[in-house]
Coordinates of C-alpha atoms in Angstrom, one line a residue:
M1 CA -63.3 -15.5 149.1
L2 CA -64.8 -17.5 151.6
I3 CA -65.3 -21.1 150.1
V4 CA -67.5 -24.5 151.7
M5 CA -65.4 -27.4 150.7
R6 CA -68.1 -29.6 149.9
G7 CA -67.3 -31.9 146.9
L8 CA -63.8 -30.3 145.8
F9 CA -61.0 -30.6 147.9
I10 CA -57.4 -28.8 147.0
A11 CA -54.3 -28.8 148.9
F12 CA -51.8 -25.8 150.3
V13 CA -48.8 -27.8 148.5
A14 CA -46.9 -27.1 145.8
F15 CA -47.1 -30.5 143.7
L16 CA -46.7 -30.9 139.9
Y17 CA -47.4 -33.9 138.0
S18 CA -45.4 -34.4 134.9
G19 CA -48.4 -34.5 132.6
L20 CA -52.1 -35.0 132.5
L21 CA -53.7 -37.9 134.1
Y22 CA -54.1 -40.9 132.4
A23 CA -55.3 -44.3 133.4
G24 CA -52.7 -46.6 135.2
D25 CA -52.0 -50.4 134.7
G26 CA -51.1 -51.3 138.4
S27 CA -47.5 -51.3 137.5
V28 CA -44.2 -49.6 139.2
S29 CA -44.0 -47.0 136.1
S30 CA -47.9 -46.6 135.5
P31 CA -49.3 -47.3 139.7
F32 CA -53.0 -46.8 140.0
T33 CA -54.7 -44.1 141.1
V34 CA -57.1 -44.5 144.5
E35 CA -59.8 -43.8 142.4
E36 CA -59.0 -46.8 140.2
A37 CA -57.5 -49.2 143.1
L38 CA -61.5 -48.9 144.5
S39 CA -62.6 -50.1 141.2
K40 CA -61.1 -53.2 141.3
K41 CA -63.6 -54.4 144.0
N42 CA -60.8 -55.6 146.7
N43 CA -59.5 -58.7 144.4
N44 CA -56.3 -59.2 145.9
M45 CA -54.7 -58.2 143.1
L46 CA -50.8 -57.2 143.5
C47 CA -50.2 -54.1 142.4
Y48 CA -48.5 -50.5 142.7
V49 CA -51.2 -48.0 143.9
S50 CA -50.1 -44.2 144.4
G51 CA -52.0 -41.5 146.5
Y52 CA -51.7 -38.7 149.3
I53 CA -51.7 -39.6 152.9
V54 CA -54.7 -37.7 154.1
G55 CA -55.2 -39.6 157.8
E56 CA -55.2 -42.4 160.1
Y57 CA -57.5 -44.8 160.4
V58 CA -58.4 -45.9 164.0
N59 CA -61.0 -48.6 164.8
Y60 CA -63.9 -50.4 163.2
S61 CA -66.6 -50.6 166.8
N62 CA -70.7 -51.0 166.6
N63 CA -70.6 -50.7 162.9
K64 CA -68.8 -47.3 163.1
H65 CA -65.1 -46.3 161.6
F66 CA -63.3 -44.2 164.0
Y67 CA -60.6 -42.3 161.8
N68 CA -58.6 -39.1 162.1
M69 CA -57.8 -37.3 158.8
A70 CA -56.2 -33.7 161.0
P71 CA -54.2 -33.3 163.5
P72 CA -53.5 -34.5 166.3
F73 CA -53.0 -38.2 165.3
E74 CA -52.7 -41.4 167.5
G75 CA -50.3 -43.7 166.1
T76 CA -52.3 -46.5 164.3
S77 CA -49.8 -48.4 162.1
T78 CA -52.6 -47.7 159.5
Y79 CA -52.7 -44.9 156.8
L80 CA -55.6 -43.2 154.9
I81 CA -54.6 -42.5 151.4
A82 CA -56.7 -40.5 148.7
D83 CA -56.2 -38.7 145.1
M84 CA -56.6 -35.6 146.5
P85 CA -54.7 -33.7 149.7
F86 CA -57.1 -32.4 152.4
E87 CA -59.6 -35.0 151.4
Y88 CA -62.4 -35.7 154.5
R89 CA -65.0 -38.0 152.6
L90 CA -63.8 -41.6 153.6
E91 CA -65.4 -43.2 150.6
K92 CA -62.8 -41.5 148.6
C93 CA -59.9 -43.5 150.6
M94 CA -58.3 -46.3 151.0
T95 CA -56.7 -47.9 154.3
V96 CA -53.2 -49.0 154.1
Q97 CA -52.0 -51.8 156.7
L98 CA -48.3 -51.1 157.8
G99 CA -48.0 -54.2 159.5
A100 CA -45.5 -55.0 162.4
A101 CA -43.0 -56.0 159.3
N102 CA -42.7 -52.7 158.0
T103 CA -40.6 -51.2 161.1
D104 CA -39.3 -48.5 158.7
I105 CA -42.7 -47.2 158.0
C106 CA -43.6 -44.6 160.1
N107 CA -46.8 -43.5 161.8
L108 CA -48.3 -40.2 161.4
D109 CA -47.4 -38.9 165.5
E110 CA -44.1 -40.1 165.3
Y111 CA -43.6 -38.5 161.2
P112 CA -46.2 -36.0 160.9
V113 CA -44.1 -34.6 158.2
Y114 CA -45.5 -37.7 155.8
W115 CA -49.2 -36.1 156.6
N116 CA -50.4 -35.0 153.0
K117 CA -47.5 -36.0 151.0
K118 CA -47.6 -38.7 148.3
L119 CA -46.6 -41.9 148.4
L120 CA -45.9 -45.1 146.1
L121 CA -46.8 -48.3 147.5
Q122 CA -47.3 -52.2 146.3
G123 CA -49.4 -55.0 148.1
N124 CA -52.6 -56.5 148.0
L125 CA -56.0 -55.1 147.3
S126 CA -58.1 -56.5 150.0
L127 CA -60.9 -55.4 152.7
F128 CA -59.9 -54.3 156.0
Q129 CA -62.4 -53.3 158.8
T130 CA -65.0 -53.3 155.6
L131 CA -63.1 -50.6 154.0
P132 CA -61.3 -51.2 150.8
G133 CA -57.6 -51.7 151.6
I134 CA -54.0 -52.7 150.9
K135 CA -52.3 -55.0 152.9
N136 CA -49.4 -57.6 152.4
L137 CA -46.7 -54.5 151.5
K138 CA -44.3 -55.4 149.3
N139 CA -42.8 -51.9 148.1
F140 CA -43.0 -48.7 149.8
V141 CA -41.7 -45.4 148.4
L142 CA -41.4 -42.4 150.8
P143 CA -42.9 -39.2 149.5
E144 CA -39.7 -37.1 147.4
Q145 CA -41.7 -33.6 148.1
P146 CA -39.9 -31.5 151.0
L147 CA -41.3 -32.6 153.6
E148 CA -42.4 -30.3 155.4
D149 CA -44.7 -30.6 158.9
E150 CA -48.0 -29.3 157.7
T151 CA -49.5 -30.4 161.2
V152 CA -48.2 -27.3 163.3
Y153 CA -50.7 -25.1 161.1
W154 CA -53.3 -27.1 163.1
N155 CA -53.2 -25.9 166.8
I156 CA -56.8 -25.8 167.7
F157 CA -58.2 -28.8 168.1
E158 CA -60.9 -29.6 171.1
D159 CA -62.6 -32.7 171.8
F160 CA -64.9 -31.7 174.9
E161 CA -63.7 -34.4 176.7
T162 CA -61.7 -32.6 179.9
K163 CA -63.2 -33.8 182.8
N164 CA -65.6 -31.1 184.7
G165 CA -64.2 -28.8 182.0
Y166 CA -68.2 -27.4 181.5
K167 CA -69.2 -24.5 184.0
P168 CA -72.6 -24.0 183.5
V169 CA -73.9 -20.0 184.5
S170 CA -77.2 -21.6 185.8
G171 CA -79.6 -24.2 186.6
D172 CA -81.3 -23.9 183.4
M173 CA -80.2 -27.1 180.9
Y174 CA -79.8 -25.0 177.7
G175 CA -78.9 -21.9 180.1
G176 CA -75.2 -21.7 178.7
G177 CA -71.6 -21.9 180.4
V178 CA -68.3 -21.9 179.5
F179 CA -66.2 -25.6 178.2
Y180 CA -62.2 -25.0 179.5
G181 CA -60.8 -27.4 177.5
E182 CA -56.7 -28.9 178.6
D183 CA -54.2 -26.1 179.4
N184 CA -53.8 -23.3 177.0
A185 CA -57.0 -24.1 175.1
I186 CA -59.2 -21.6 174.0
P187 CA -62.5 -21.7 176.0
W188 CA -65.6 -22.1 173.9
V189 CA -68.9 -20.2 174.9
F190 CA -71.7 -22.5 175.0
E191 CA -75.4 -20.7 174.5
G192 CA -78.8 -22.8 174.1
A193 CA -76.3 -25.3 174.5
T194 CA -74.9 -28.3 176.8
L195 CA -72.5 -30.9 177.2
G196 CA -73.8 -34.1 175.8
E197 CA -72.8 -37.0 178.0
T198 CA -75.9 -39.3 177.4
G199 CA -76.5 -42.0 175.6
K200 CA -78.4 -40.7 172.9
D201 CA -75.8 -38.1 172.1
A202 CA -73.8 -38.5 169.3
K203 CA -69.8 -38.1 170.4
W204 CA -66.6 -39.9 169.5
D205 CA -65.5 -40.7 173.1
G206 CA -67.1 -39.4 176.2
A207 CA -68.9 -36.0 175.7
S208 CA -69.6 -33.4 172.9
A209 CA -71.5 -30.4 172.8
H210 CA -75.5 -30.2 172.3
L211 CA -76.7 -27.6 170.6
R212 CA -80.4 -26.9 171.2
L213 CA -82.4 -23.8 171.9
T214 CA -81.6 -20.7 174.7
E215 CA -85.1 -21.8 176.1
S216 CA -84.8 -25.5 175.2
T217 CA -88.0 -25.6 173.0
S218 CA -87.9 -21.8 172.2
G219 CA -85.8 -18.9 171.6
N220 CA -82.6 -18.3 169.5
P221 CA -80.6 -21.2 168.3
G222 CA -78.1 -22.9 170.3
A223 CA -74.4 -21.9 169.5
I224 CA -70.9 -22.3 170.7
Y225 CA -68.0 -19.9 169.8
M226 CA -64.5 -19.4 171.3
K227 CA -64.3 -16.8 174.0
E228 CA -60.9 -16.2 172.9
D229 CA -59.2 -14.9 169.1
K230 CA -57.2 -17.1 167.9
S231 CA -54.3 -15.8 166.0
N232 CA -52.0 -16.7 162.7
G233 CA -56.0 -16.3 161.0
I234 CA -58.4 -19.0 160.0
G235 CA -57.4 -21.7 157.2
Y236 CA -60.0 -25.3 157.4
I237 CA -62.2 -25.7 160.1
R238 CA -63.7 -29.0 160.7
F239 CA -65.6 -30.9 163.0
W240 CA -68.0 -34.0 163.8
A241 CA -71.9 -33.6 163.7
A242 CA -74.9 -35.7 164.3
F243 CA -78.4 -35.1 165.2
Y244 CA -79.2 -35.8 168.4
D245 CA -81.0 -39.2 169.4
T246 CA -83.9 -39.6 166.9
D247 CA -84.1 -36.0 166.1
K248 CA -83.7 -34.8 162.3
K249 CA -84.6 -31.5 161.8
G250 CA -81.3 -29.3 163.1
R251 CA -79.3 -27.6 160.6
I252 CA -76.0 -26.0 161.0
A253 CA -74.2 -23.0 160.2
V254 CA -70.4 -21.7 160.8
Y255 CA -69.5 -18.2 162.0
I256 CA -66.2 -16.1 162.2
S257 CA -65.8 -12.9 164.3
G258 CA -62.6 -10.3 163.4
D259 CA -64.1 -8.0 165.9
Q260 CA -63.8 -10.6 169.2
G261 CA -67.6 -11.4 169.2
E262 CA -69.1 -8.1 168.1
S263 CA -70.3 -9.2 164.9
W264 CA -70.2 -12.9 163.3
E265 CA -69.8 -13.3 159.6
S266 CA -71.5 -16.6 157.8
V267 CA -68.6 -18.3 156.5
A268 CA -71.1 -21.8 156.0
S269 CA -74.7 -22.2 156.4
G270 CA -77.7 -25.1 156.1
L271 CA -75.1 -27.5 156.7
T272 CA -77.2 -31.0 156.8
P273 CA -76.0 -33.9 159.9
E274 CA -76.8 -37.1 159.9
K275 CA -77.9 -39.6 162.3
T276 CA -74.1 -41.0 163.2
L277 CA -71.4 -38.0 163.7
K278 CA -70.5 -36.8 159.9
E279 CA -67.5 -34.9 159.4
F280 CA -67.6 -31.5 157.9
Q281 CA -65.0 -29.2 156.4
V282 CA -65.1 -25.0 155.8
L283 CA -62.2 -23.5 153.7
V284 CA -61.8 -19.8 154.9
N285 CA -57.8 -19.0 154.7
R286 CA -58.5 -15.6 156.5
P287 CA -55.7 -13.8 158.1
G288 CA -55.4 -11.9 161.3
N289 CA -57.1 -12.7 164.8
Y290 CA -60.3 -14.8 164.6
R291 CA -63.1 -16.3 166.6
V292 CA -65.2 -19.1 165.8
K293 CA -68.7 -20.0 165.7
I294 CA -70.8 -23.2 165.2
A295 CA -74.6 -22.7 165.4
K296 CA -77.8 -24.1 164.5
S297 CA -79.2 -22.1 161.3
E298 CA -83.0 -22.9 162.1
N299 CA -85.2 -22.9 165.1
S300 CA -86.5 -26.4 165.5
S301 CA -86.4 -27.7 169.0
D302 CA -84.5 -30.7 167.6
G303 CA -80.7 -30.9 169.0
V304 CA -77.5 -31.7 167.3
N305 CA -74.1 -32.6 169.0
I306 CA -70.8 -31.3 167.6
D307 CA -67.3 -33.0 168.5
N308 CA -63.8 -32.7 167.6
I309 CA -63.0 -29.2 166.3
R310 CA -60.0 -28.7 164.5
I311 CA -58.8 -25.3 163.0
S312 CA -55.5 -24.8 160.8
D313 CA -53.7 -21.3 160.4
Y314 CA -54.2 -19.1 157.7
L315 CA -51.7 -20.5 154.6
Q316 CA -50.9 -17.6 151.7
P317 CA -51.6 -19.1 148.7
S318 CA -49.5 -17.8 145.9
A319 CA -49.1 -18.6 141.7
V320 CA -46.1 -20.3 140.3
I321 CA -46.1 -20.7 136.7
R322 CA -45.0 -23.8 134.6
S323 CA -45.1 -23.2 130.9
E324 CA -43.1 -22.7 127.5
K325 CA -45.5 -21.0 126.3
D326 CA -45.4 -17.3 128.7
D327 CA -46.5 -15.1 125.7
T328 CA -49.7 -16.4 125.1
F329 CA -51.4 -15.2 128.6
S330 CA -50.5 -14.3 132.3
V331 CA -51.9 -15.2 135.5
S332 CA -51.8 -13.6 138.8
A333 CA -53.3 -14.6 142.1
N334 CA -54.5 -12.7 145.3
N335 CA -57.1 -14.1 148.1
G336 CA -58.2 -17.0 145.9
I337 CA -58.8 -14.9 142.6
L338 CA -57.3 -16.0 139.9
S339 CA -56.9 -13.5 137.2
L340 CA -56.1 -14.6 133.4
S341 CA -54.9 -11.6 131.1
F342 CA -54.4 -13.0 127.4
T343 CA -52.2 -11.6 124.7
D344 CA -54.7 -12.0 122.0
E345 CA -58.8 -12.9 122.2
V346 CA -59.2 -16.5 122.8
D347 CA -62.2 -18.8 122.5
G348 CA -62.9 -19.9 126.0
V349 CA -61.1 -21.8 128.5
D350 CA -61.7 -24.6 130.6
I351 CA -59.7 -25.2 133.9
Y352 CA -59.2 -28.8 135.5
T353 CA -58.1 -29.8 139.1
I354 CA -55.1 -32.2 139.0
N355 CA -57.5 -35.2 138.6
G356 CA -59.0 -34.3 135.7
S357 CA -62.4 -32.7 137.3
L358 CA -63.3 -29.6 135.5
A359 CA -63.2 -26.7 137.7
F360 CA -64.4 -23.8 135.7
S361 CA -65.3 -23.6 131.4
I362 CA -66.2 -20.6 130.2
K363 CA -67.0 -20.6 125.9
D364 CA -66.8 -16.7 125.3
R365 CA -64.6 -14.6 123.3
I366 CA -62.2 -13.0 126.6
E367 CA -59.3 -10.8 127.0
H368 CA -59.3 -10.7 130.6
I369 CA -60.9 -13.1 133.5
S370 CA -60.9 -13.4 137.0
I371 CA -62.3 -16.6 139.0
P372 CA -62.4 -17.7 142.3
L373 CA -60.5 -20.9 142.9
L374 CA -59.5 -22.9 145.8
P375 CA -55.6 -23.2 146.6
G376 CA -54.2 -26.0 144.7
V377 CA -52.7 -27.5 141.3
Y378 CA -54.8 -26.6 137.9
I379 CA -54.6 -27.2 134.2
I380 CA -55.2 -24.5 132.1
R381 CA -56.5 -25.2 128.3
C382 CA -56.9 -22.4 125.9
G383 CA -57.5 -23.7 122.4
S384 CA -54.0 -26.2 121.6
Y385 CA -52.1 -24.3 124.9
I386 CA -52.0 -26.0 128.2
R387 CA -50.6 -24.4 131.1
K388 CA -50.2 -26.0 134.8
I389 CA -50.5 -23.8 137.7
V390 CA -49.8 -24.1 141.2
L391 CA -52.0 -21.5 143.7

């Protein structure tokens, strides 16, 4: 099951809460969630906040925020925390300024085991680089979960910064070529694309991939794709994209190929960039050897820029049951499909994410149902029975 991660971002971690979510009061025993802390409007309140370390904040320059929500990390002494692991929307995050005094608190480049792990901290709610944040840390409780290094699953990264890495096949700007990154990096084939190095190209640093059409103003939509297979499957695909200069019509699609590029399967389409770089995230979670293609999905001559591509490995989902009522219904999971079988007919089922959002609901009387869900922690409610699962 292929699901585009837009609006629902669930972790590959098996972490259970002790009950349904409730409103915190900012105390050590009832800390604010990140969402609750954001609602306090940076009032300098001293309080406790609990959230997942989802990335690092890098810098604020030319009215743009620079940050990393996936490896590799730089070690900036500023965390980004959110209520859900694998969150990538900056507006759902808070900054945490570790500060020079907190030498026992570790940057993600030095201690990647803290990435996507939950922590509890106390500090003042305050703006940092125009973003809501937490300063003047008073207390910091490191994650209690097993500290597995999840960054090892993110072994594909391309930022198109390798000097002289792009080798055109012709003198035509969009005639195509191959980009060879750092040693051992998978090369990317350019078709109807070129290396975007001008002041009109949206890019994080010196260059990005600039997609247009194979004949510049006509032909097939431009694309970049991996020239070699990635082993260990495909988990998440993350990349940044923006319109070229003042263009506005470009749209983006993402494909995967399990037959060495002979055919391509769409996993996301119609993605809309913005004037400035915006991060996109697509969940595939498919085992095997695959290649990834990022392409324009329409035939306009408007250009789009692609930068900082990150791809993680496939991670096997599983279902773990935590309930005292094992005779009410059974749960199984396979390839992203959650199957529920009930001993007796029930009058509907509601499934919530761990943050309280309704992920699925049906009011009909049922005995069995199969539901596509992303990996994560869920609460299943049917009648008076409640069960928590980790998918």
